[in-house]
Every structure is written in structure tokens, then in C-alpha cells.
Amino acid sequence: MGKKLVIVESPTKARTIGGYLGDDYEVLSSVGHVRDLAEPSELPAELKKGPFGKFGVDVDNGFAPYYVVNDNKKKTVAELKRALKGADELFLATDEDREGEAIAWHLLEVLKPKVPVHRMVFHEITKDAIAEAQRNTRELDTALVDAQETRRILDRLYGYDISPVLWRKVAPKLSAGRVQSAATRLVVDRERERLAFKTAEYWSIAARFSPAEDAPDRVPFEAKLVRLDGNRVASGGDFDDAGKLTAKATDAGVIALDGTRADALAAALGDGPAALVRALETKPHTRRPAAPFTTSTLQQEASRKLRFSSRQTMSFAQSLYENGYITYMRTDSPTLSQQALEAARSQAASLYGAETVPDKPRVYTGKAKGAQEAHEAIRPAGDTFVRPSELKGKLTQGEFSLYDLIWKRTVASQMADAKGSTATVTLGVAVAEGSAATDAEFTASGTVITFPGFLLAYEEGKDEKRGDAEKSNVSLPQLTEGQALGISEPLAKQHETSPPPRYTEASLTKRFEELGIGRPSTYSSTISTIMDRGYVSKQGQALVPSWIAFSVVRLLEEHFAALVDYDFTAEMESDLDEIAAGQTDRSEWLKEFYFGTDNHPGLRGVVDNLGEIDARAINTIRIDDQISLRNGKYGPYLEVFDEKSEVDENGELKPRSVNIPDGMAPDELTPERAHELADAEPAEDRVVGLHPVTGKRVIAKNGRFGPYVQELPNDDEELPKGEKPRTASLFKSMDPATVDLDTAVALLDLPRIVGNDPESGDPITAQNGRYGPYLKKGTETRTLPSEDSIFSIDLPGALEVLAQPKYGARKASSALKEFDADPVSGKPVKVKDGRFGPYVTDGETNATIPRGDSVDEITFERAIDLLAIKRAKGPAKKKAPAKKKAPAKKPAAKKPAAKKPAAKKSTAAKKDVDPARSAAAKKAAETRKANAAKKAAEAAAAAETAE
């Protein structure tokens, strides 16, 4: 009998499952999708001019897709086909979601099996779960495949139609995407709120209150002023973003204290009036545990508590799942299976006591918009949870931290509420203001937990919210109503309202979920995409939009409003859910989206009727009447019209260009700051001194490519025609404001001659290049350890460096980690540091470590996976060198033709002069040339389209 072939998506998953199935099964990996929509350049010649030519999709015939096996998967497909020949059954064990179902369908389409096929699904990779899945296979769910295929086609239409508009009107290499554009708009909208925000000033008063010396409990405590003569004193939440009291606060008679009155009240309190306890209130306090993790909440909490990016979280979760430690990590549902409920309750009782477990299991349901709840929550795998302490040494630090978080959250979700009480005291003080007395009320609150319950295991983190700084938890002494208290240390404090906090990856993920934008499985890739595209960057944990993102969002809002509308984007997700459920026809839905209906024009209608887009207006952001920010070819800059501006030949003012400091966030560019930048003397005007040899001025400048020094003629001199001034970039450690003349001259005189090689006599030079400092001798080069060594290295040191094998020093120091032999090549696996970042290698194959992975977290299994993925992709394609045009030949001098006897023309000669063949050859050559040009253009376009 032949073996049973099982196909999964990843090598790690294949190894883990293979260990459970035994020798009768062969488990192989497809390494993700084996085929995808064809790029227009990949289409057969006869289809390139047809309906598939623009998108790889026939929009006029049911949106039929044209798929091709990816070049990097042809080897994988060949291996799978070979394995299938010796198998008597095929099990497709990809993930049970839309993407996994689509991978299984594509495998069927490509492999065309002639043996029985089974769809095998599971939510955790344990021996029992795999055995259960093996016994209960099902048919392929074509509705799920339709939903994934619709999403893929939708993204292709969106990206290929809209991205070119961005290239023409904003900047090249930009992209638009169904989800990424809405995500970018969210971040830009928050920054717009911060830009429009006006700070309001308000004051508070706090003091310390102490019972009398003979009181049994004389612990002092702090309380804050909350009312004056019955009117509430304003706090930060009473102001709007324009810096004014809200209408609600004004109607309620809220008082905003200014500095003068606050200081006077604090001084009066210091004169010794007594305070009386007016009221004591005690309320029971109860806190419920958080639900088990969904994909969204896992990403949020890992960001808050572990400072993981969404990409890192999903990478670690994927590894934990594939190695059998947690259940499937892409889910909308917080529900736990009966098996998991029993495991969590049992573990909580054994670790924290039976009293910490409620009588009945807690059942959670999802509240996220559009939740599918196809899987249970993310939890430790199996019917008995492995405790984190048992996995130390088996997991990387990142995997261990994430597993620990998942374990704690799951166990805590089945524990009892935390209970306690919250006490609030209200104090009254008669404060002298002039000749009258003002009734002032102070309050303080404190919560005491008497039964910790689930807090013994876990406490959920929180995102930053406005006003959080004003809250405090005070430990109160035993008090009685009417009791007199002494007052000390009264303090008036100035405050300013704060703008809405920027999104973090956690809060943006939460906002995606609230709005129903995207799916949990796409949150990580969406955030990564908008960062990779340069639309968003991180400052600490905050997500800050770039100025280019403002231009992109503005163009989309003004000309593609429906496509970046949050509700419209969420409705598309709901429509995809209906397709997945078999309730909506795929082609009909795509037809309405692309060609439109009576209610909306459709993508095609919008693109075909764009009209004229003013690129200058799109890329200009008005700061005030004199200054605008412009997104230019080399980045953002200020365009200033003021008294320093020059006048052109028509008598009109020409704007001045002013650079913006690197790293300045958009909300920091206030009108005041913009004028400071415009009024500041430009750094390029700084004269460092006169060159000691040439006598020319040496200038320090800040240019669009970084700071540099330049040698310029003096005021009464001019450069010879055609000669350019000498220029040299500053080292990273240098500042144009402080660089001295000796250093500037040394930079201008680079390359520096270190000495001559004693053997060959060739000069050895030290210089700075595109990839950093290096030595050069003839055609030989060697990297130097630092820029400073350009000036410090001597001849013996240079000879020692040059004696090393090329890149030898770097290679010797770049083995950051070493592992066992790779199972494919049999050679040791190492993690090295290369010119373009860390990578994994076995000496034959090099695989770049993804941006979301840390070198410290790379395990042997992860390294093997990366190498397997790289091998499946095949070698990188090299661009063919551009063909050089042959130099034009001069016509030869004519000579009298010698008469020759007539001869029969050869077959070759006949072909050369055949008019029909000649015309056909010419036409074929023109067609090849046109196709080559089109292919190059399409390849460039495809590289920049949305995901």
C-alpha cells in the first residue's frame, strides 16, 4: 500500500503533525500559497491584449481570475506531485479559515489528484486533536474559497486602479489598499485632531488633611477641591478641543479656576481653618476578569505589556501554534471549549485555591463588529494546560513571554471576581475670600481589595486615555461624620488640557475591531504595510503619520471618498462574510462594486470620471497666510511668502523654501514653530573659515541628503566655468553647527593617502563610500570599522586590514548564533549580520530575518523554516544588463563594382529578400519591443500595488 500524503502550510507544522501520524503518513509543506493571480506581465502572449491584460482578471466575464504557479513555488509543486504519485490518499490539512481553505483549493487545482481527497481540520496541534481530525474529515468549503478569491480580486482591482493615481499626483512608489488606506486615514485623522487642538489652562487645589492628635487613626491623606459654593470646579474633561468649556459644563455652572484665584484660595487655606467631615460613603467594589484572548485582544495586550509589535506577536503565536503549545491564533471568538473550561478551572483551583473558582464556568461571547467566531479563543493547547514554568528553556524569550500571557489570561478568565469596597469622603471648609467666606468642598476616594480572586493570576493592561493623570487612589483613615480635621500643605497647581493621544498598535487594533475594518488575521499585516510604505512611523509606542500620508489621504477623501469611508470598508467585510456563508454570489457582488449600481458609481465609474486633480493643491498643507507645507520630490519643506521672499521678473513674490528638522511630527509644526523655522538663519550660511591652502571659504551646510561642508570662492572671486565646488559629507558623529576648520579641511581633502604598499608601491587610501568607510589599494577594498578610523589608521594598520580575506573581519564577527545541521543540506545553521541586516544561513542558502523577528528570538526551528521558505522561492532573479547601442559605422567608400557572372541565389539569400518574410520579421521585432516595454511598465506597477 502507498502512503497517505498530508499537506500543510508550514515546515514547522509539518514536523509537529508528522510526529503524531506515524510512518504510514508523509507530511509535506506547501510553504503558503502555491499560486496567485497572474501579474499582467506573466500572462501568455495571446491574453495580454485581451480582457485579462490589465488586472489578470476578466472583469467582463464574471471576474474570472487567471492564476499562475509562483516561480518560487514550482520546485515545491514538483515535490508535492512526486509525493502524490506514491500516495493512495491525500489529506489537505491547511488552516480552517478562508486563507487555508483557498490554499487547499489551489493545491487541488494544481496537483489534480486521482486518489481520494480529504479535508482535515483542527484548532490545535496535539495528538488527540490530530487523531480526531483524521477521523472526521469533510469536503472542501467552496463558499470560503469564494470569499478569499473575492477579497484577492477586490484588492487587485483597488490597487491597480488607484495606486497609479497616487504615483502621478503625490509621489512614486506609493500604494492604495482597501484596508490600508482606511487605516492610514485613521492615523491621519487623529493627527488632524491634534493639529486643531487648542490648549486650555485650568488650576486645581489639593491639601493634606489630618485627624486631631487624640484621634485613634491619625493617618494624613490628600484631598482635592471639587466645589466652590456648590459649583463644581472644572477639570480637564470639561474643556473641548478648542480650549473652551463645553456647553454642558457651562450650563451646569462649572467654574474654571485661574491662577490668581487659585493662589489666593491656597493661601487662605494655609491660614488654618478647620475642615469638617460632611459625608462618608462606602460602596462595594467588584471587578470581573477579562475574556480569553481573541486575535485582536492578544495583539493589544502583547503591545501594552510586552511592547511587542503586532507582527512580532503573530510571529510568536504562529510558532507556538505550529509546535503544539496553543490553539489556532486567528479567531474572533472569546469562547472556550468544554475541555478548556475544565482545564482552566482545575488549574486555577490547584494553584490559587478552590475559593478562587466560581460555582459555574464563565461563558464569554464576542462583541466585535462582524465577528465570525469560527474557532474558540486563543488558549494553551490540550486538555491539561502546560504551565509556563515547564516550558523554560524550550521556547525563545519572546515565545515564552507570549505563552505566559496566554496562560495567565485563560486561567484568570475562569476565576472569581475581585471584591472590595470604595470609600469616598467629602470635606467642607469655610475659606476667606476678601470680606466673605466661600464654602469649599474637597473629596478623596480609596479602594481596598478584600478578595483578590482572578487578580492573583492576571490583571489586564489599559490604553492611555485623556484625564487618566487626574485620577488617584487614596488610602483613607477611619473617619466619622462631623469630625474636625487639620489642613496642611495647600497647593495650587496649574494644568493644561491634553490633545487626543496618538494611536498605538494596541489602540489602533482596537479601533479596527470597533469599526469592523479588516479581519483579525489582517490587523498585523495592515499596520506593517502602512509603516513599510512610509505612511506611518513609530515614536516610542505612538504611531505618527508622515506628511506624505496627509497628501494621500486628502487625495483619496476628495476623489475616492466612498473607498476610504469607514462604514463602507466595514460593509465590504460584511459582504465578504455573506459570500463565505454562501448567501451572496461572488461575481454579482464584484460587478456591483466595480461597475456600480443605481446607488453608487462603482470603482470603474469613479476612476473614469476623476477629472482634473490639482497635484500642487493635494501636496500643499496651509499652516497660515504666509507659510504652507509642501510635499516635494525630496520630502516635505516649508514654502514661505514674507519680506525675505524675492520678486520674480513679473513683480510677484517668489516663495522661500525652508527645511523641516528630521523627525518633527506633524502636530509639532504649529504656526509659531513654522515662523521660528522660517525666521532662523539657515545653517548653510555658516562660514567655518578659510582653507589654509586655497584661501577659499569653507561653508557648513544642511542639505536634503544630510549635512556637508563645501569650499566656495570668496565674494570677489568666481569659479572657473564648468568647475564644481569641492564638497564632502559630514560623518554621523559631526554637527554642521560645531564642525571646526581642521575637520572640514580634512573632509574636503579625502580620500586620505595612508601610505604606499611596500611590495607593489600602490598608494593605499582611506575614504568614505556609499556603504561606509573603507580602504582602497588598486582594485582591492576592505571595510574599516568606523568613520573616525579614516583619519586615525596608519600604514601598518592598513596593511593588516588589507591582509585579511575580503569581508573576513565582518564574517568573523557576524556569527550571532549557531545551531545544529540543517536537515536538508546537512550543514550547520548560523545567524549572521550582513550589510543589509541579520540573516540565517547554512552556507548554501541565505534567508533574511523578517523585520518583526528579533535575532534573540530566532530558534533552530524558526531558522529551518526561513531557509525552507527561501529555498522554495528559488534564486533571486537578476536583471539583465542593459544592451549598449553599437556605435554607428561610417559608410565605406564606394568602389567600382566588379562584374561577376550571374549565379543562382542561395536559399538563405532568397529568405533575406523575400518581401513577405521581411515584413513579418519586422512586425515581429516591433511586437517584441512593444511587449518588452509593456512588461517593464507592468512590473514596475505591480511592485507598487496594494497587498
XYZ file of C-alpha atoms in Angstrom, residues 423-846:
424
model
C -14.776 54.703 50.334
C -15.357 58.384 49.486
C -15.090 61.228 51.989
C -16.426 64.757 51.453
C -14.864 67.576 53.490
C -16.210 71.098 53.986
C -14.043 74.174 54.603
C -15.047 77.831 55.020
C -12.364 79.759 53.106
C -11.975 83.532 53.480
C -12.082 85.420 50.175
C -11.888 89.129 50.873
C -14.601 90.023 53.384
C -16.738 86.948 52.611
C -16.371 83.257 53.242
C -16.538 80.768 50.416
C -17.772 77.258 51.044
C -15.174 74.849 49.619
C -15.650 71.095 49.334
C -12.827 68.592 48.983
C -13.156 64.873 48.220
C -10.895 61.808 48.319
C -11.581 58.204 47.350
C -9.817 54.963 48.007
C -10.484 51.352 47.002
C -9.490 48.401 49.134
C -9.470 44.885 47.665
C -10.535 42.341 50.266
C -10.738 39.273 47.983
C -8.306 39.337 45.012
C -9.910 36.483 43.047
C -8.626 36.492 39.447
C -6.082 39.233 40.269
C -3.943 36.508 41.804
C -3.299 35.297 38.254
C -3.636 38.267 35.925
C -4.635 41.916 35.507
C -5.467 43.391 32.112
C -3.484 46.374 30.813
C -5.091 49.612 29.671
C -4.526 52.086 26.860
C -3.786 55.728 27.628
C -6.899 57.872 27.988
C -7.341 61.598 28.428
C -7.754 62.554 32.071
C -6.104 59.436 33.490
C -3.478 61.591 35.246
C -6.194 63.296 37.324
C -7.341 60.054 38.938
C -5.833 58.863 42.193
C -6.451 56.140 44.762
C -6.059 57.377 48.346
C -5.648 55.300 51.484
C -8.175 56.769 53.966
C -8.067 56.539 57.793
C -11.102 55.678 59.917
C -13.325 58.789 59.951
C -16.737 59.817 61.315
C -19.210 62.416 60.066
C -18.728 65.784 61.797
C -15.116 65.017 62.697
C -12.759 68.033 62.583
C -9.576 67.728 60.537
C -6.498 69.899 60.299
C -5.315 71.306 56.958
C -1.700 71.478 55.808
C 0.354 71.870 52.642
C -2.329 73.504 50.470
C -1.061 73.675 46.888
C -2.429 75.423 43.818
C -1.366 73.632 40.643
C -1.545 74.718 37.030
C -2.724 72.240 34.376
C -3.157 72.207 30.622
C -5.582 70.086 28.690
C -4.005 67.392 26.542
C -4.833 66.513 22.939
C -6.264 63.119 21.997
C -3.481 60.537 22.429
C -1.973 59.121 19.269
C -2.824 55.597 18.329
C -0.532 52.828 19.437
C -0.567 49.464 17.697
C -2.818 48.262 20.536
C -5.350 51.102 20.359
C -5.365 51.107 16.532
C -6.081 47.383 16.544
C -8.905 48.009 18.996
C -10.287 50.722 16.703
C -10.151 48.352 13.703
C -12.227 45.896 15.693
C -14.745 48.526 16.806
C -15.263 49.772 13.244
C -15.223 46.328 11.650
C -12.332 47.244 9.336
C -10.356 44.238 8.150
C -10.155 40.931 9.950
C -8.063 39.888 12.966
C -5.766 37.938 10.660
C -5.074 41.128 8.657
C -4.515 43.629 11.506
C -0.825 42.816 11.832
C -0.107 42.956 8.095
C -2.135 46.169 7.707
C -0.132 48.003 10.380
C 3.120 46.629 8.948
C 2.111 47.750 5.447
C 1.350 51.360 6.361
C 4.681 51.527 8.196
C 6.624 49.888 5.362
C 5.048 52.295 2.842
C 6.276 55.259 4.875
C 2.781 56.459 5.757
C 3.287 55.885 9.477
C 6.302 55.650 11.793
C 6.690 54.877 15.481
C 7.839 57.321 18.143
C 8.099 55.142 21.208
C 4.800 53.258 21.094
C 2.902 56.043 19.301
C 2.020 55.830 15.590
C 2.849 59.108 13.848
C 1.737 59.817 10.260
C 4.118 61.284 7.717
C 3.264 64.386 5.694
C 3.028 62.199 2.593
C 0.213 60.319 4.352
C -1.685 63.612 4.661
C -1.471 64.105 0.885
C -2.512 60.534 0.127
C -5.494 60.665 2.479
C -6.539 64.064 1.137
C -6.497 62.811 -2.452
C -8.489 59.707 -1.517
C -11.020 61.700 0.517
C -11.586 64.246 -2.259
C -11.716 61.828 -5.193
C -12.397 58.354 -3.777
C -14.468 59.299 -0.730
C -16.538 56.106 -0.548
C -13.469 53.881 -0.704
C -11.902 55.319 2.453
C -15.207 55.683 4.284
C -15.019 53.591 7.458
C -18.580 52.299 7.228
C -18.169 51.412 3.553
C -14.971 49.484 4.316
C -16.709 47.636 7.153
C -19.702 46.841 4.915
C -17.340 45.195 2.439
C -16.174 42.890 5.233
C -19.808 42.024 5.993
C -20.404 41.320 2.306
C -17.394 39.002 2.254
C -18.888 37.199 5.257
C -22.112 36.688 3.292
C -20.139 35.260 0.381
C -18.334 32.949 2.831
C -21.712 31.804 4.138
C -22.964 31.107 0.605
C -25.588 33.864 0.829
C -24.178 36.177 -1.874
C -22.896 35.432 -5.358
C -19.243 36.336 -5.811
C -19.361 37.608 -9.385
C -22.538 39.658 -8.866
C -21.044 41.386 -5.837
C -17.819 42.208 -7.688
C -19.843 43.500 -10.618
C -21.696 45.945 -8.359
C -18.507 47.040 -6.655
C -16.595 47.627 -9.878
C -19.236 48.786 -12.353
C -21.597 50.356 -9.820
C -25.326 50.374 -9.209
C -28.066 52.987 -9.148
C -26.866 53.987 -5.665
C -23.127 54.360 -6.308
C -20.968 54.724 -9.425
C -18.577 51.860 -8.683
C -14.788 51.901 -8.801
C -14.679 51.991 -12.597
C -17.074 54.938 -12.753
C -15.049 56.904 -10.213
C -11.707 56.266 -11.934
C -13.084 57.053 -15.399
C -14.561 60.357 -14.224
C -11.856 61.710 -11.969
C -11.496 64.965 -13.821
C -8.506 67.192 -13.218
C -6.618 66.677 -9.951
C -4.505 69.622 -8.843
C -1.334 67.890 -7.679
C 0.039 71.111 -6.165
C -3.080 71.620 -4.075
C -3.102 67.983 -2.947
C 0.504 68.281 -1.768
C 0.109 71.639 -0.025
C -0.996 71.991 3.598
C -1.695 75.548 4.737
C -0.099 76.471 8.051
C -1.188 80.139 7.988
C -1.439 83.018 5.483
C 2.333 83.170 4.951
C 3.500 79.588 5.312
C 2.456 76.299 3.756
C 3.932 72.853 3.996
C 4.723 71.243 0.658
C 5.436 67.610 -0.111
C 8.168 67.838 -2.707
C 10.261 65.424 -4.707
C 12.836 65.140 -1.911
C 10.481 65.308 1.035
C 8.462 67.918 2.950
C 9.550 71.535 3.266
C 8.056 74.922 4.109
C 7.044 77.371 1.393
C 7.248 80.879 2.844
C 5.925 84.179 1.491
C 7.303 87.048 3.599
C 9.520 90.133 3.451
C 12.571 87.919 2.776
C 10.999 86.460 -0.364
C 12.450 87.563 -3.704
C 10.481 89.143 -6.525
C 10.398 87.479 -9.956
C 10.562 89.232 -13.334
C 6.794 89.794 -13.245
C 6.970 91.628 -9.940
C 5.419 88.760 -7.999
C 6.796 87.277 -4.784
C 8.721 84.023 -5.135
C 8.316 81.708 -2.130
C 11.310 80.789 0.001
C 11.976 77.124 0.777
C 12.791 76.238 4.378
C 13.842 72.783 5.544
C 11.971 70.977 8.298
C 14.002 69.213 11.026
C 14.154 65.450 10.643
C 11.761 63.604 12.925
C 9.426 66.552 13.533
C 5.898 65.193 13.998
C 3.092 66.956 12.105
C 1.371 68.184 15.273
C 4.609 69.910 16.336
C 4.503 72.161 13.268
C 2.331 74.866 14.785
C 2.186 78.311 13.122
C 4.502 79.614 15.848
C 7.041 76.851 15.236
C 6.788 77.313 11.463
C 7.643 81.016 11.799
C 10.573 80.189 14.079
C 11.956 77.904 11.378
C 11.333 80.500 8.676
C 12.961 83.300 10.670
C 16.003 81.271 11.739
C 19.258 81.874 9.942
C 19.863 78.913 7.645
C 22.685 76.606 8.683
C 24.158 76.799 5.183
C 25.201 80.410 5.851
C 27.751 79.362 8.492
C 31.295 80.083 7.396
C 33.675 77.652 9.108
C 36.798 79.560 7.980
C 39.230 79.988 5.102
C 41.005 76.988 3.640
C 44.690 77.303 4.716
C 45.973 76.311 1.253
C 43.449 77.650 -1.267
C 42.259 80.631 0.787
C 38.650 79.851 -0.184
C 35.698 79.944 2.184
C 34.702 76.661 3.809
C 30.954 76.512 4.477
C 28.969 74.067 6.663
C 25.539 73.277 5.234
C 22.466 71.192 5.841
C 21.278 69.698 2.556
C 18.437 67.461 1.553
C 20.814 64.487 1.659
C 22.340 65.415 5.011
C 24.935 67.832 6.429
C 28.118 68.579 4.473
C 30.969 71.072 4.042
C 31.738 72.910 0.840
C 34.611 75.022 -0.447
C 33.388 78.197 -2.184
C 35.210 81.153 -3.764
C 35.337 84.391 -1.819
C 32.946 87.238 -2.597
C 35.293 88.854 -5.166
C 36.038 85.565 -6.945
C 34.196 83.237 -9.273
C 34.573 79.544 -10.016
C 36.098 78.767 -13.408
C 33.454 77.840 -15.945
C 32.488 74.155 -15.687
C 34.208 73.650 -12.330
C 32.153 72.495 -9.342
C 32.951 73.388 -5.717
C 34.575 70.674 -3.613
C 32.060 69.035 -1.275
C 32.308 66.410 1.486
C 29.613 64.833 3.694
C 29.986 65.106 7.446
C 30.412 61.948 9.496
C 27.412 60.782 11.500
C 29.087 61.997 14.688
C 29.546 65.549 13.324
C 27.254 68.571 13.533
C 27.321 71.393 10.934
C 26.835 73.899 13.759
C 30.042 72.840 15.553
C 32.359 71.307 12.951
C 35.757 73.101 13.034
C 38.009 74.228 10.177
C 40.658 71.492 10.600
C 37.992 68.773 10.426
C 36.286 70.416 7.446
C 39.589 70.685 5.550
C 40.385 67.047 6.314
C 36.996 66.005 4.951
C 37.455 68.065 1.788
C 40.877 66.515 1.215
C 39.522 62.940 1.266
C 40.446 60.372 0.114
C 43.376 60.375 2.537
C 46.601 58.690 1.401
C 47.641 56.410 4.258
C 50.885 55.346 2.556
C 52.254 53.120 -0.187
C 52.215 49.328 -0.209
C 55.882 48.316 0.411
C 55.571 45.390 -2.034
C 53.670 46.839 -5.003
C 54.223 50.516 -4.358
C 50.494 51.172 -4.897
C 49.024 54.004 -2.809
C 46.620 52.987 -0.041
C 43.771 55.405 0.576
C 41.160 55.717 3.312
C 37.799 57.132 2.283
C 34.060 57.169 2.853
C 31.674 55.478 0.445
C 28.062 54.593 -0.076
C 28.296 51.646 2.310
C 30.604 53.269 4.845
C 34.350 53.804 5.419
C 36.867 51.623 3.579
C 40.479 51.201 2.429
C 41.453 51.008 -1.222
C 44.618 49.715 -2.871
C 44.351 49.438 -6.636
C 41.175 47.401 -7.187
C 41.212 45.882 -3.684
C 38.961 47.278 -0.952
C 38.447 46.446 2.726
C 35.869 47.799 5.145
C 37.038 49.998 8.025
C 35.467 49.624 11.480
C 34.349 53.270 11.786
C 34.349 56.644 10.053
C 36.863 58.026 12.552
C 39.383 55.356 11.514
C 39.626 57.072 8.113
C 41.825 59.678 9.830
C 43.391 57.519 12.544
C 44.547 54.377 10.745
C 48.281 54.206 9.938
C 50.155 52.220 7.289
C 50.848 49.097 9.434
C 47.167 49.035 10.465
C 46.056 49.435 6.865
C 48.345 46.613 5.706
C 46.932 44.372 8.442
C 43.345 45.090 7.315
C 44.205 44.554 3.651
C 45.892 41.233 4.505
C 42.565 39.844 5.732
C 40.252 37.987 3.322
C 37.663 40.313 1.806
C 34.781 40.769 4.260
C 36.711 38.460 6.567
C 36.502 40.722 9.579
C 32.803 41.169 9.100
C 32.126 37.495 8.540
C 34.163 36.501 11.555
C 32.130 38.786 13.759
C 28.739 38.155 12.199
C 28.009 34.674 13.565
C 25.473 35.856 16.115
C 24.063 32.360 16.766
C 24.964 28.811 15.794
C 22.637 25.799 15.590
C 22.731 22.134 14.589
C 22.926 20.949 10.993
C 20.113 21.780 8.583
C 18.100 18.596 7.767
C 18.196 19.404 4.028
C 21.787 20.485 3.434
C 23.366 18.740 6.420
C 25.405 21.859 7.162
C 25.422 23.898 10.412
C 22.925 26.737 10.565
C 24.091 30.172 11.685
C 22.576 33.592 12.269
C 24.844 36.272 10.817
C 24.885 40.021 10.495
C 25.175 41.231 6.929
C 25.309 44.530 5.112
C 21.524 44.614 4.835
C 20.739 43.220 8.278
C 20.729 39.850 10.084
C 20.105 36.645 8.156
C 20.061 32.869 8.549
C 22.429 30.702 6.507
C 23.586 27.123 6.159
C 26.436 28.141 3.871
C 24.353 27.430 0.767
C 21.100 29.318 1.304
C 20.748 32.765 2.902
